[in-house]
XYZ file of C-alpha atoms in Angstrom:
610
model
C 0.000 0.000 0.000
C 1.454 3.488 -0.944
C 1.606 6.207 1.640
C -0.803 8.319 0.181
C -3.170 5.553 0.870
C -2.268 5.061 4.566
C -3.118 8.103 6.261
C -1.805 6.452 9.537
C 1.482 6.386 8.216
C 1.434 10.075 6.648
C 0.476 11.269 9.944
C 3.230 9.670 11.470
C 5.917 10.771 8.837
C 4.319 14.100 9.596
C 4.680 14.254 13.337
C 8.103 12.766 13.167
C 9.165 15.786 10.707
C 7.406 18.159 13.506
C 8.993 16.444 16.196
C 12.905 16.478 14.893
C 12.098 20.262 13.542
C 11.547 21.121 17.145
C 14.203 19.235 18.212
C 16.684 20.881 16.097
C 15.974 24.528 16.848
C 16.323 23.790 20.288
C 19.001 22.069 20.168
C 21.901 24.796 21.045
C 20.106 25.276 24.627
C 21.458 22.218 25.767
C 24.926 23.816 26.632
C 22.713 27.127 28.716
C 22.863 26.775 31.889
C 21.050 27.689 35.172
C 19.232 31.521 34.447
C 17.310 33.650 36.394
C 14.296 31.761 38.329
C 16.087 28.643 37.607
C 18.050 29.004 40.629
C 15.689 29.057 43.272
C 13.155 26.481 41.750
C 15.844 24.181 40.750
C 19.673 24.345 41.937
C 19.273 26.034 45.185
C 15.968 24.542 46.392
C 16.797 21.787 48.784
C 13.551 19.848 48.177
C 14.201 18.321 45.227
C 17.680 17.287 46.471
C 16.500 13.863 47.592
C 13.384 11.467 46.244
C 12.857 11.028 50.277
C 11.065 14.305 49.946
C 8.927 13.949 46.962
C 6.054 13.920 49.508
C 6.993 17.490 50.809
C 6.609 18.561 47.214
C 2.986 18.170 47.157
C 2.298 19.914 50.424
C 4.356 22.934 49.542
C 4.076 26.198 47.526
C 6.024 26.251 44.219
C 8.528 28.905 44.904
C 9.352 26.980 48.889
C 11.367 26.933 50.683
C 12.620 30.835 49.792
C 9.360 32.448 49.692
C 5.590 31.586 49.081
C 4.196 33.121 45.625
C 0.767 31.481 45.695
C 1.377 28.980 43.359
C 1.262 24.868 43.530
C 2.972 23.144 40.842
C 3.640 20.096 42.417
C 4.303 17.505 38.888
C 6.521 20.520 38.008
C 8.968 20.570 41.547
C 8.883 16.432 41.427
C 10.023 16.884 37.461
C 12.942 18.829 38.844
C 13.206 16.023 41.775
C 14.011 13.782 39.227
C 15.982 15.432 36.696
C 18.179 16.241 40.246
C 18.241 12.339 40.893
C 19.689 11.736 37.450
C 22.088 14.853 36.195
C 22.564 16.586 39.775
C 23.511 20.250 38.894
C 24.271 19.652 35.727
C 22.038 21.421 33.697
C 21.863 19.541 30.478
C 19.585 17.213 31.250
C 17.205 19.385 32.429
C 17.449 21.343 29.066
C 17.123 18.456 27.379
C 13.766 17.622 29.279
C 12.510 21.292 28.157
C 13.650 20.403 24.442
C 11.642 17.169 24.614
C 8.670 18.570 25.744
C 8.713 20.802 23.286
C 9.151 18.247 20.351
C 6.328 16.491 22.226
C 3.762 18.880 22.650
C 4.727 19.869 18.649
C 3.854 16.725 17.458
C 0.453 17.081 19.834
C -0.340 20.291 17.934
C -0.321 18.346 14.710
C -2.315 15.780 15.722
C -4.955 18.017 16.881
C -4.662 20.359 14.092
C -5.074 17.180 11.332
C -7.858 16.515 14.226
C -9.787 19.616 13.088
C -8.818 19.950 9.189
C -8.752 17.207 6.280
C -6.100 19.885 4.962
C -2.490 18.272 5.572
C -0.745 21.095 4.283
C -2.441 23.117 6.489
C -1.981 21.241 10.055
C 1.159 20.369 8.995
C 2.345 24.067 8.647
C 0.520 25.220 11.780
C 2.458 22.833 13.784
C 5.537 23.325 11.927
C 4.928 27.201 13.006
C 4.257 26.124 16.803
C 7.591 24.272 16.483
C 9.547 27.401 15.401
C 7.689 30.375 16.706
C 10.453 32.455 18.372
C 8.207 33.708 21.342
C 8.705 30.156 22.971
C 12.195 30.496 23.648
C 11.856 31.517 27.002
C 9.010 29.051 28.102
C 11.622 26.544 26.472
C 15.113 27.564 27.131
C 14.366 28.435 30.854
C 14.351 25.331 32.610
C 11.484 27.004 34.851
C 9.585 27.590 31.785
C 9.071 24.125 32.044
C 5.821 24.479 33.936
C 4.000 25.689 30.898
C 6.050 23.025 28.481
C 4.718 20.268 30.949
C 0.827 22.088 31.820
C 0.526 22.439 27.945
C 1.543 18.371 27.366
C -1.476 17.105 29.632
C -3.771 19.521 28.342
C -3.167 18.950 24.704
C -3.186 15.171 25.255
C -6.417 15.684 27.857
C -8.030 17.639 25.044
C -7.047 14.939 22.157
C -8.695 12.123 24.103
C -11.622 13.579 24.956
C -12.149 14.068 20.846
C -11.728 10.337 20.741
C -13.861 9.451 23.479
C -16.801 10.617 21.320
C -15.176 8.912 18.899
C -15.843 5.409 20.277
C -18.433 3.732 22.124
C -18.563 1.087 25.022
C -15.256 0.491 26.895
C -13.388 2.340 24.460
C -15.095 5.633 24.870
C -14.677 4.992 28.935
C -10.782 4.790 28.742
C -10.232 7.374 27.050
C -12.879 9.788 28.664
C -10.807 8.653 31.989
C -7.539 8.861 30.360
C -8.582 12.383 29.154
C -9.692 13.625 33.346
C -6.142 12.363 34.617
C -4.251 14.199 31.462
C -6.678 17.284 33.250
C -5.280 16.612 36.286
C -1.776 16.695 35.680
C -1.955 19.323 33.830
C -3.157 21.637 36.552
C -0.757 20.109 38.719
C 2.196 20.998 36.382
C 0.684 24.819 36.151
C -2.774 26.431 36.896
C -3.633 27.410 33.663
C -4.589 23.705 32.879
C -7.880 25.054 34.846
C -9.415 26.718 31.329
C -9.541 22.747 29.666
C -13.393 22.581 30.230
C -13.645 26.408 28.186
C -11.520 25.002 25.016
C -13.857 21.403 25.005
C -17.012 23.812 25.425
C -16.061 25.452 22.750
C -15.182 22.466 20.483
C -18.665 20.766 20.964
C -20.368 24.168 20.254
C -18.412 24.728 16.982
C -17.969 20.722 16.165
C -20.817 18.848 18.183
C -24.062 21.248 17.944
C -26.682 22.149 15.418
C -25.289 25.014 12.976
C -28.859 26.361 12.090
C -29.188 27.246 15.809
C -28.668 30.587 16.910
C -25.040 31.229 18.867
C -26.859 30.926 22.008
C -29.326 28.460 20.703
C -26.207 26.010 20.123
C -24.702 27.174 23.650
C -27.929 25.520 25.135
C -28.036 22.540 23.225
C -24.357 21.596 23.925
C -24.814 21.880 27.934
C -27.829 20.278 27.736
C -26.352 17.229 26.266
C -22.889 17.649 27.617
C -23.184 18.825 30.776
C -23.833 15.441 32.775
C -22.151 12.926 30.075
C -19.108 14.865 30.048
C -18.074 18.127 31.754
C -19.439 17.309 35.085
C -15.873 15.239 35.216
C -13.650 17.788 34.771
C -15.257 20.051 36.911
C -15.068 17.616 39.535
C -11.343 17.379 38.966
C -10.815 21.148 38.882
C -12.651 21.398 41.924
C -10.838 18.661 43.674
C -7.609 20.785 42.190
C -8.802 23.703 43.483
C -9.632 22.690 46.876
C -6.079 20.879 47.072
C -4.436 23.801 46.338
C -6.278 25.781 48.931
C -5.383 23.934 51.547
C -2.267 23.769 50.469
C -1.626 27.229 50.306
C -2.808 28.277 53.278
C -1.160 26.544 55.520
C 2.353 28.289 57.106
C 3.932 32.065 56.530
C 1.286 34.678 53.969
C 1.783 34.689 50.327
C 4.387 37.528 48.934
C 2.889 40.539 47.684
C 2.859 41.239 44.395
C 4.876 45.063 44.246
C 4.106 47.592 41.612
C 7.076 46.429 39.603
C 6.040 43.015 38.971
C 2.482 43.812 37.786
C 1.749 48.159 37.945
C -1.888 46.537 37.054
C -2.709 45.240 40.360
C -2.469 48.734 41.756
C -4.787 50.975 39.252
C -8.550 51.217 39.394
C -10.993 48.519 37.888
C -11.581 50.704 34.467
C -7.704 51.251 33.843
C -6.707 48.256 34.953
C -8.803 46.342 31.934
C -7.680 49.199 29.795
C -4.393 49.078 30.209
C -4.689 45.172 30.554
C -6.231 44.884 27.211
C -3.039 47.185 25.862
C -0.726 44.347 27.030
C -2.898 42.053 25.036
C -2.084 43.851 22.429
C 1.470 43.938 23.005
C 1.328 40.524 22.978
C -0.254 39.857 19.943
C 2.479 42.361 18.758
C 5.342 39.630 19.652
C 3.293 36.679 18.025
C 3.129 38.330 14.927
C 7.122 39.841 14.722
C 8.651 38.558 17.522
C 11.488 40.718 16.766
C 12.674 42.185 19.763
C 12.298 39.520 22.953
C 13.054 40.414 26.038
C 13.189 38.606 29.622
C 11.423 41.536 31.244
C 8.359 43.805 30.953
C 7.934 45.259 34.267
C 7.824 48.581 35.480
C 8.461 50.824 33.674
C 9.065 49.325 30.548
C 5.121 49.203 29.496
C 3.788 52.351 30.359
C 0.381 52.875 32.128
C -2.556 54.771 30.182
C -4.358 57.253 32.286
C -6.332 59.151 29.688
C -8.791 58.185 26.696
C -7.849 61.111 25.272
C -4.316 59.498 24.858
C -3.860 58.187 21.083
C -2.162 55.298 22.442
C -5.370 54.915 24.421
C -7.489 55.476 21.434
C -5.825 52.423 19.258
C -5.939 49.906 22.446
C -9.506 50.425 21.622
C -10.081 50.076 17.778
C -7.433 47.595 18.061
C -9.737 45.651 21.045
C -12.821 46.328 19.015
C -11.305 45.053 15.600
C -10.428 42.133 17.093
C -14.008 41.637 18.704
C -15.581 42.282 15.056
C -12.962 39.714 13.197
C -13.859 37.149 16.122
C -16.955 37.594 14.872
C -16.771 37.099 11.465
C -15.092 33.832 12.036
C -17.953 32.181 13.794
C -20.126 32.871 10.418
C -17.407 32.203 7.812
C -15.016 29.059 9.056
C -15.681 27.078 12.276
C -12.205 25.981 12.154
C -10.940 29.429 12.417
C -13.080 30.447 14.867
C -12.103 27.617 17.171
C -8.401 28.327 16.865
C -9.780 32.030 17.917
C -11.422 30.811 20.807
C -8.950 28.684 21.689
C -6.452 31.751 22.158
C -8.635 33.827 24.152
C -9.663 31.066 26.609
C -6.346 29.680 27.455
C -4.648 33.830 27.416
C -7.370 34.881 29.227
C -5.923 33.265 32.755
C -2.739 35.226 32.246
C -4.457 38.068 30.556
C -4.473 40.121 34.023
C -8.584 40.719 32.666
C -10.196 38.172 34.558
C -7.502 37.817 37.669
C -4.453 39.572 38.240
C -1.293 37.946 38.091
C 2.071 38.171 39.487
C 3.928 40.022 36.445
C 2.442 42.257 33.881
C 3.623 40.578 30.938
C 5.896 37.438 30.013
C 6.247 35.558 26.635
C 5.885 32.096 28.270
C 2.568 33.325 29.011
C 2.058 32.581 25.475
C 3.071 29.041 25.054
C -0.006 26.868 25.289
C -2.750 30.140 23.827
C -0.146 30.440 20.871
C -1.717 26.609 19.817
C -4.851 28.959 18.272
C -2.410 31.627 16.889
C -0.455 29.554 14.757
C -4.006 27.729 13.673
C -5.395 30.725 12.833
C -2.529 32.270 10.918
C -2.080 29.174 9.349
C -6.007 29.153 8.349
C -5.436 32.794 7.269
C -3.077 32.415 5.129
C -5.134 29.542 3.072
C -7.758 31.744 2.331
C -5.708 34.194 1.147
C -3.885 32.458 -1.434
C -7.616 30.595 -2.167
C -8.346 34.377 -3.014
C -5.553 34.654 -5.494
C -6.317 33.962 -9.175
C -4.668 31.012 -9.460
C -5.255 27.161 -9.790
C -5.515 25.606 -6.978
C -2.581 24.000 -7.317
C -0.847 27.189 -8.075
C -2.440 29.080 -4.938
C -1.633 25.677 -2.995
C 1.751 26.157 -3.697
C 2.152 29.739 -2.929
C 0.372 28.762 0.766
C 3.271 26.685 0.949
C 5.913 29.047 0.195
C 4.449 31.242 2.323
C 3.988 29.309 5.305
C 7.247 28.204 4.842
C 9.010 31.030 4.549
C 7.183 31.696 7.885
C 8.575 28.797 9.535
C 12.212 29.215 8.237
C 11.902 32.638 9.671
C 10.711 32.128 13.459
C 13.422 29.111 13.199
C 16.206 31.309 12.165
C 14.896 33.971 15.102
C 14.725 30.912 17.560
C 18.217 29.815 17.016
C 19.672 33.151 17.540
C 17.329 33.739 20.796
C 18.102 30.730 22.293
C 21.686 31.744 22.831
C 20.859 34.561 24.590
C 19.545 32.363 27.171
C 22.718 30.858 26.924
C 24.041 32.706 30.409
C 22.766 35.768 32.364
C 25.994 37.574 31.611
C 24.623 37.268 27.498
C 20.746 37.746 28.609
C 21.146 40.821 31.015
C 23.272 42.812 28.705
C 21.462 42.119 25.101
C 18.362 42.764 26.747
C 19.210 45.976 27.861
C 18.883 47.473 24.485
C 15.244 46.132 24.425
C 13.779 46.874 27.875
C 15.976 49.798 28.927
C 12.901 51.584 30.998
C 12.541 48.251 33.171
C 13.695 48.612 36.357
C 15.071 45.182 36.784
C 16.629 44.589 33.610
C 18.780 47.882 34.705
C 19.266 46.229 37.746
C 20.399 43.441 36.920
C 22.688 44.698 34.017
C 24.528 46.906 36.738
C 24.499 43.261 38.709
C 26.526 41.789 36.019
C 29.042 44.381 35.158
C 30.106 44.541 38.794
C 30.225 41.022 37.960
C 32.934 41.588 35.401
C 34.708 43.851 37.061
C 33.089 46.827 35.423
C 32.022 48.464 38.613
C 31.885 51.993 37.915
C 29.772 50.760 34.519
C 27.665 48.850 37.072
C 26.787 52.347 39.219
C 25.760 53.649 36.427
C 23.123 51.164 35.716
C 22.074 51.104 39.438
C 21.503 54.741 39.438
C 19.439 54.119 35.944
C 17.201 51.836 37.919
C 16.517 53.921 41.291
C 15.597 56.810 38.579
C 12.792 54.350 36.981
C 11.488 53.598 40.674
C 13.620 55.194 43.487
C 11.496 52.753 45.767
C 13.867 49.692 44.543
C 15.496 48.886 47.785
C 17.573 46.182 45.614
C 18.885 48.333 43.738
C 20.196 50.868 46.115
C 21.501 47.651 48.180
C 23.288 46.426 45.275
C 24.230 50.657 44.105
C 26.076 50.708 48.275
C 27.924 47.288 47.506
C 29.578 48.412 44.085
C 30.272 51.632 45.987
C 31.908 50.161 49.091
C 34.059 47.525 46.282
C 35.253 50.967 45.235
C 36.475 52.032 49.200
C 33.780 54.640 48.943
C 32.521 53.861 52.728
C 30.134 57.245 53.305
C 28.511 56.601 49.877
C 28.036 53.048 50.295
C 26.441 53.950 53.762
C 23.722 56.250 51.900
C 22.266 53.511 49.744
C 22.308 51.109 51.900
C 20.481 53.668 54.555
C 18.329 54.825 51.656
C 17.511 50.405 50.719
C 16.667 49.960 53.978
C 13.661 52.496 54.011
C 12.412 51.185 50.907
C 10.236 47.979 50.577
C 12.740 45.029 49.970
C 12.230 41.907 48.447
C 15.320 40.222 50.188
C 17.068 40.972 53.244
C 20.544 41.793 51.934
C 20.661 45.547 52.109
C 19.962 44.890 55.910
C 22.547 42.499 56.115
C 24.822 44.256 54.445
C 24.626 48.001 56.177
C 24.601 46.130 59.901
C 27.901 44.211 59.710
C 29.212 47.640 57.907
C 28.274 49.629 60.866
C 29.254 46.551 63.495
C 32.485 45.605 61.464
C 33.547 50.009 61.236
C 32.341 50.672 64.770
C 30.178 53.507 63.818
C 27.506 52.354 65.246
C 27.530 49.085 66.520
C 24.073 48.567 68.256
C 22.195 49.526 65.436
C 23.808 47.462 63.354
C 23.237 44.512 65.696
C 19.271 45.669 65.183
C 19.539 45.838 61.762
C 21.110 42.109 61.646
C 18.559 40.863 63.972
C 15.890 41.768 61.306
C 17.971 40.467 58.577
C 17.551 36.957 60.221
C 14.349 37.508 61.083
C 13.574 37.284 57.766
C 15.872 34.750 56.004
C 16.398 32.909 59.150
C 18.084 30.134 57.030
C 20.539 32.424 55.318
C 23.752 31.064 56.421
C 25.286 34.648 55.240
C 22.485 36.495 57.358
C 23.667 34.298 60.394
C 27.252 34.384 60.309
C 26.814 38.179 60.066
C 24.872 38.305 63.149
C 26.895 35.834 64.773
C 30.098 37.731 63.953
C 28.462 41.217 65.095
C 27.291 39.384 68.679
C 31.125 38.208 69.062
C 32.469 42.058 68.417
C 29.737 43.716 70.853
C 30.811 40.777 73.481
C 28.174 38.409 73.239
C 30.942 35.485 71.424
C 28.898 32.496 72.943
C 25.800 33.639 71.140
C 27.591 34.526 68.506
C 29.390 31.138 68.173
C 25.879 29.253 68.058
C 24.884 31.259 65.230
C 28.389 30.713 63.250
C 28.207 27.154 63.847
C 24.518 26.870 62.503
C 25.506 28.432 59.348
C 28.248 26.281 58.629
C 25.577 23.522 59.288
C 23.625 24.945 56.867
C 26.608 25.262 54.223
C 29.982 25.395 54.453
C 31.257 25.314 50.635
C 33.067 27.844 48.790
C 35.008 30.795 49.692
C 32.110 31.889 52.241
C 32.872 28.702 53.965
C 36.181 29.146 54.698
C 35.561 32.486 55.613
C 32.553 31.268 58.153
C 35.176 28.954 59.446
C 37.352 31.311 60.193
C 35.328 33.138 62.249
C 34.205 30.031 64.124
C 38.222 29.684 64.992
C 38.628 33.419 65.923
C 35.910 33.231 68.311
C 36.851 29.807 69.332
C 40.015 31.331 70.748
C 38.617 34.279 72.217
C 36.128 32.164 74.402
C 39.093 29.828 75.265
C 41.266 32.856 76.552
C 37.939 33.649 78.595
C 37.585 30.468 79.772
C 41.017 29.253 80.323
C 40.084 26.229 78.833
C 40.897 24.167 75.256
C 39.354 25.758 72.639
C 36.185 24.520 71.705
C 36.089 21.720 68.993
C 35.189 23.235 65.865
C 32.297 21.981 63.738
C 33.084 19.255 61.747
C 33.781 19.550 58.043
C 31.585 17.228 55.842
């Protein structure tokens, strides 16, 4: 039998193509290594350090044991338990997990693609375009991206076997109606977006499953009439169950981190301008999917600008633009139920992270898009049919120029992917190319003065510091981190100032605290207040091992060395590796001696090295 006559084995030839395509623009992220989030999720979070505490996983909040964000991603932290079991802190694996979850979910997007169209061509160059689209670099080449990589694997599959439950009857139907809740499940598990499934299989069954010479609401009726019971009481069970999981979950232990104005500006304007300016974000989005030209790791304040007026042009096109899209939504549902599916399936998976419906923790992020860019590259895909349909040209003429184009589409977003990927290579490459792309951010200034210092570029560094406290003087970090390029540089009565100045500002961490106490124990100028200052350093981060050997250190030089020595030993408990280590240890031994000469006694026995 030929393979034109065995669609089985086209569909497989196809996937496999979709799959290695993916693959191979990947590929080069393999040799990245840990970046940004990844270090607190994954190489400095002791939980997934052993399988013994896989149970913890699922009784804590994602971002535990450094802070509590809200969020429980429990498949996620165990797929990090494991990688951990296997590669350690080598990276590559973990990479190559993201990479193959990618490929995956590709191949998924075909399938359900061929699912909805007879047109191979067509699904094939949709998924082809999910495969390549440059706005999934981050989602991908972050290793905590992997949440939406492994959310948007269950959900896809979820979705796909609930289209062949109704394909079946009997036993058949059964397994794969219970195959397609636990898919559900894990999806939400992996990341709570999983929780708008039921919205994208409401929508199939009203566009697919319902009488077309209804009305819109007519067919709305009909399909939770017959649906409601037979099918989607399921998955609200299991989103329920999810829900009330998570809940108790969550609100168990220390209160969930605020979200500050520079994360999300959004979550601090009024109801009206916070959908206005929430629906100019959308836009901004849409923006990336369709030239996803200039990416960038960071959108927060005050790189997107807040509206205040609707007398403001920009305020003005946020609104045709919103309305435009309402009307072309529209037009779908009468012209091409195909298209207006791979609409709908945009706006209900986007509209979780939308900041419309419930504010988030960040204004804007492009691995927000992963799973909602399924409908995109549909639609475009769709689009671009008709439009060479419209040409005057055979169809196998205007077939081929849908070809061209889509693949001159693909080759495109592939070519951008490679290159974007290798910013993610290292924070050194990502915090300084990014720079030229989010300059009015606060963090990404931040955090390019970060890594200059780094380099050795310190009075560069300053510069960037004083870049960010003019976006938001309120950045405590970055007048912490401004005071510890300053004192590198021996400028003491600067360095003083911004840490002074950090420490009146709302801080995220508890370093600028840490940092001006042992500066004003260590100088003597003024020693009690630096003890205070310590005190509430530990308070906070009362695991820090840096936090405690500062305190412990400052107790020894205002004649308190026992206490001191308790604290110095419990942070070498805690870790003793590296340079800090041997500089912890040192103190242990100085104050070791001192107590001895107090005592008249041996010394104390150090703590043992492990």
């Amino acid at each position: 039998m030929s393979a034109e006559a065995n669609p089985s084995r086209v569909g497989s030839g196809l996937a496999g193509l979709v799959f290695a395509v993916a693959a191979a623009l990947y590929a080069n992220t393999l040799g990245g290594g840990f970046i940004l989030d990844d270090g607190l999720a994954v190489r400095h979070n002791p939980l997934i350090r052993s399988l013994h505490r896989v149970p913890e996983l699922f009784v804590s909040d994602y971002w535990e044991p450094t802070t509590k964000a809200g969020l429980y991603r429990p498949l996620t932290t165990l797929s990090y338990a494991l990688n951990f079991a296997v590669a350690g802190d080598h990276p590559a694996l973990y990479h190559g997990v993201n990479v193959l979850l990618q490929a995956l979910n590709s191949a998924l997007v075909l399938i359900l693609c061929l699912r909805l169209s007879d047109d191979r061509a067509l699904a094939a160059g949709a998924a082809l375009l999910f495969a390549a689209h440059a706005v999934h670099t981050e989602a991908v080449a972050g290793i905590v991206g992997r949440a939406e990589l492994l959310s948007a694997f269950f959900f896809l599959s979820s979705l796909l076997l609930y289209l062949r439950s109704g394909d079946h009857e009997g036993r058949a139907s059964t397994v794969a109606y219970l195959g397609s809740l636990a898919a559900h499940a894990l999806s939400l598990l992996s990341k709570e977006n999983g929780i708008t499934l039921l919205g994208i299989l409401f929508c199939y069954d009203l566009v697919y499953r319902s009488d077309p010479r209804r009305s819109f609401v007519g067919r709305a009726r009909q399909v939770l009439s017959t649906r409601w019971r037979s099918a989607y009481l399921g998955y609200a069970v299991v989103a329920l169950g999810y829900l009330l999981l998570r809940h108790l979950v969550l609100a168990e232990g220390a209160p969930v981190a605020v979200t500050t104005h520079i994360d999300n500006p959004l979550i601090y304007l009024a109801p009206g301008w916070r959908v206005l300016n929430a629906l100019q974000v959308s836009l901004r989005y849409l923006g990336l999917l369709l030239f996803p030209l200039r990416l960038s790791y960071d959108y927060s304040y005050d790189q997107i600008p807040m509206l205040d007026s609707l007398f403001d042009p920009h305020a003005l096109v946020v609104l045709a633009g919103t309305l435009a899209l309402v009307v072309a939504s529209a037009m779908a549902y009468q012209r091409s139920r195909t298209l207006f599916f791979a609409i709908a399936f945009f706006i209900v998976t986007f509209s979780i992270v939308s900041n419309l419906v419930v504010p988030i923790g960040t204004v804007m992020g492009e691995r927000l898009l992963y799973l909602p860019s399924v409908g995109f590259c549909l639609a475009l895909a769709l689009a671009l049919r008709a439009l060479a349909d419209r040409l005057p040209l055979s169809p196998d003429a205007a077939g081929t120029c849908f070809g061209i184009a889509l693949a001159t589409l693909v080759v495109l977003h592939g070519a951008r992917t490679v290159v974007r990927s290798q910013d993610w290579a290292s924070e050194e490459r990502l915090f300084l190319h990014d720079l030229a792309v989010s300059p009015d951010s606060v963090k990404v200034q931040n955090n390019a003065g970060v890594m200059l210092v780094w380099q050795g570029k310190i009075e560069a560094g300053i510069e960037h510091f004083r870049k960010a406290i003019a976006i938001d003087p309120s950045h405590g970090g970055a007048h912490g981190a401004l005071g510890n390029a300053l004192l590198a540089l021996g400028r003491e009565k600067e360095a003083i100032e911004a840490y002074e100045a950090a420490v009146r500002k709302r801080l995220k961490n508890a370093r600028p605290l840490n940092n001006l106490g042992f500066l004003l124990v260590e100088r003597g100028i003024d020693p009690p207040r630096g003890v205070r200052l310590l005190e509430r350093a530990v308070r906070i981060e009362p695991d820090n091992p840096h936090f405690l050997d500062s305190l412990g250190w400052a107790y020894f030089k205002t004649g308190r060395a026992r206490e001191g020595r308790v604290l110095v030993a419990r942070s070498l408990e805690i870790d003793e590796s590296g340079d800090s280590g041997r500089a912890r240890r040192e103190h242990l031994r100085v104050i070791d001696d001192e107590l001895a000469k107090q005592t008249s006694l041996s010394p104390v026995k150090p703590a043992p090295s492990r």
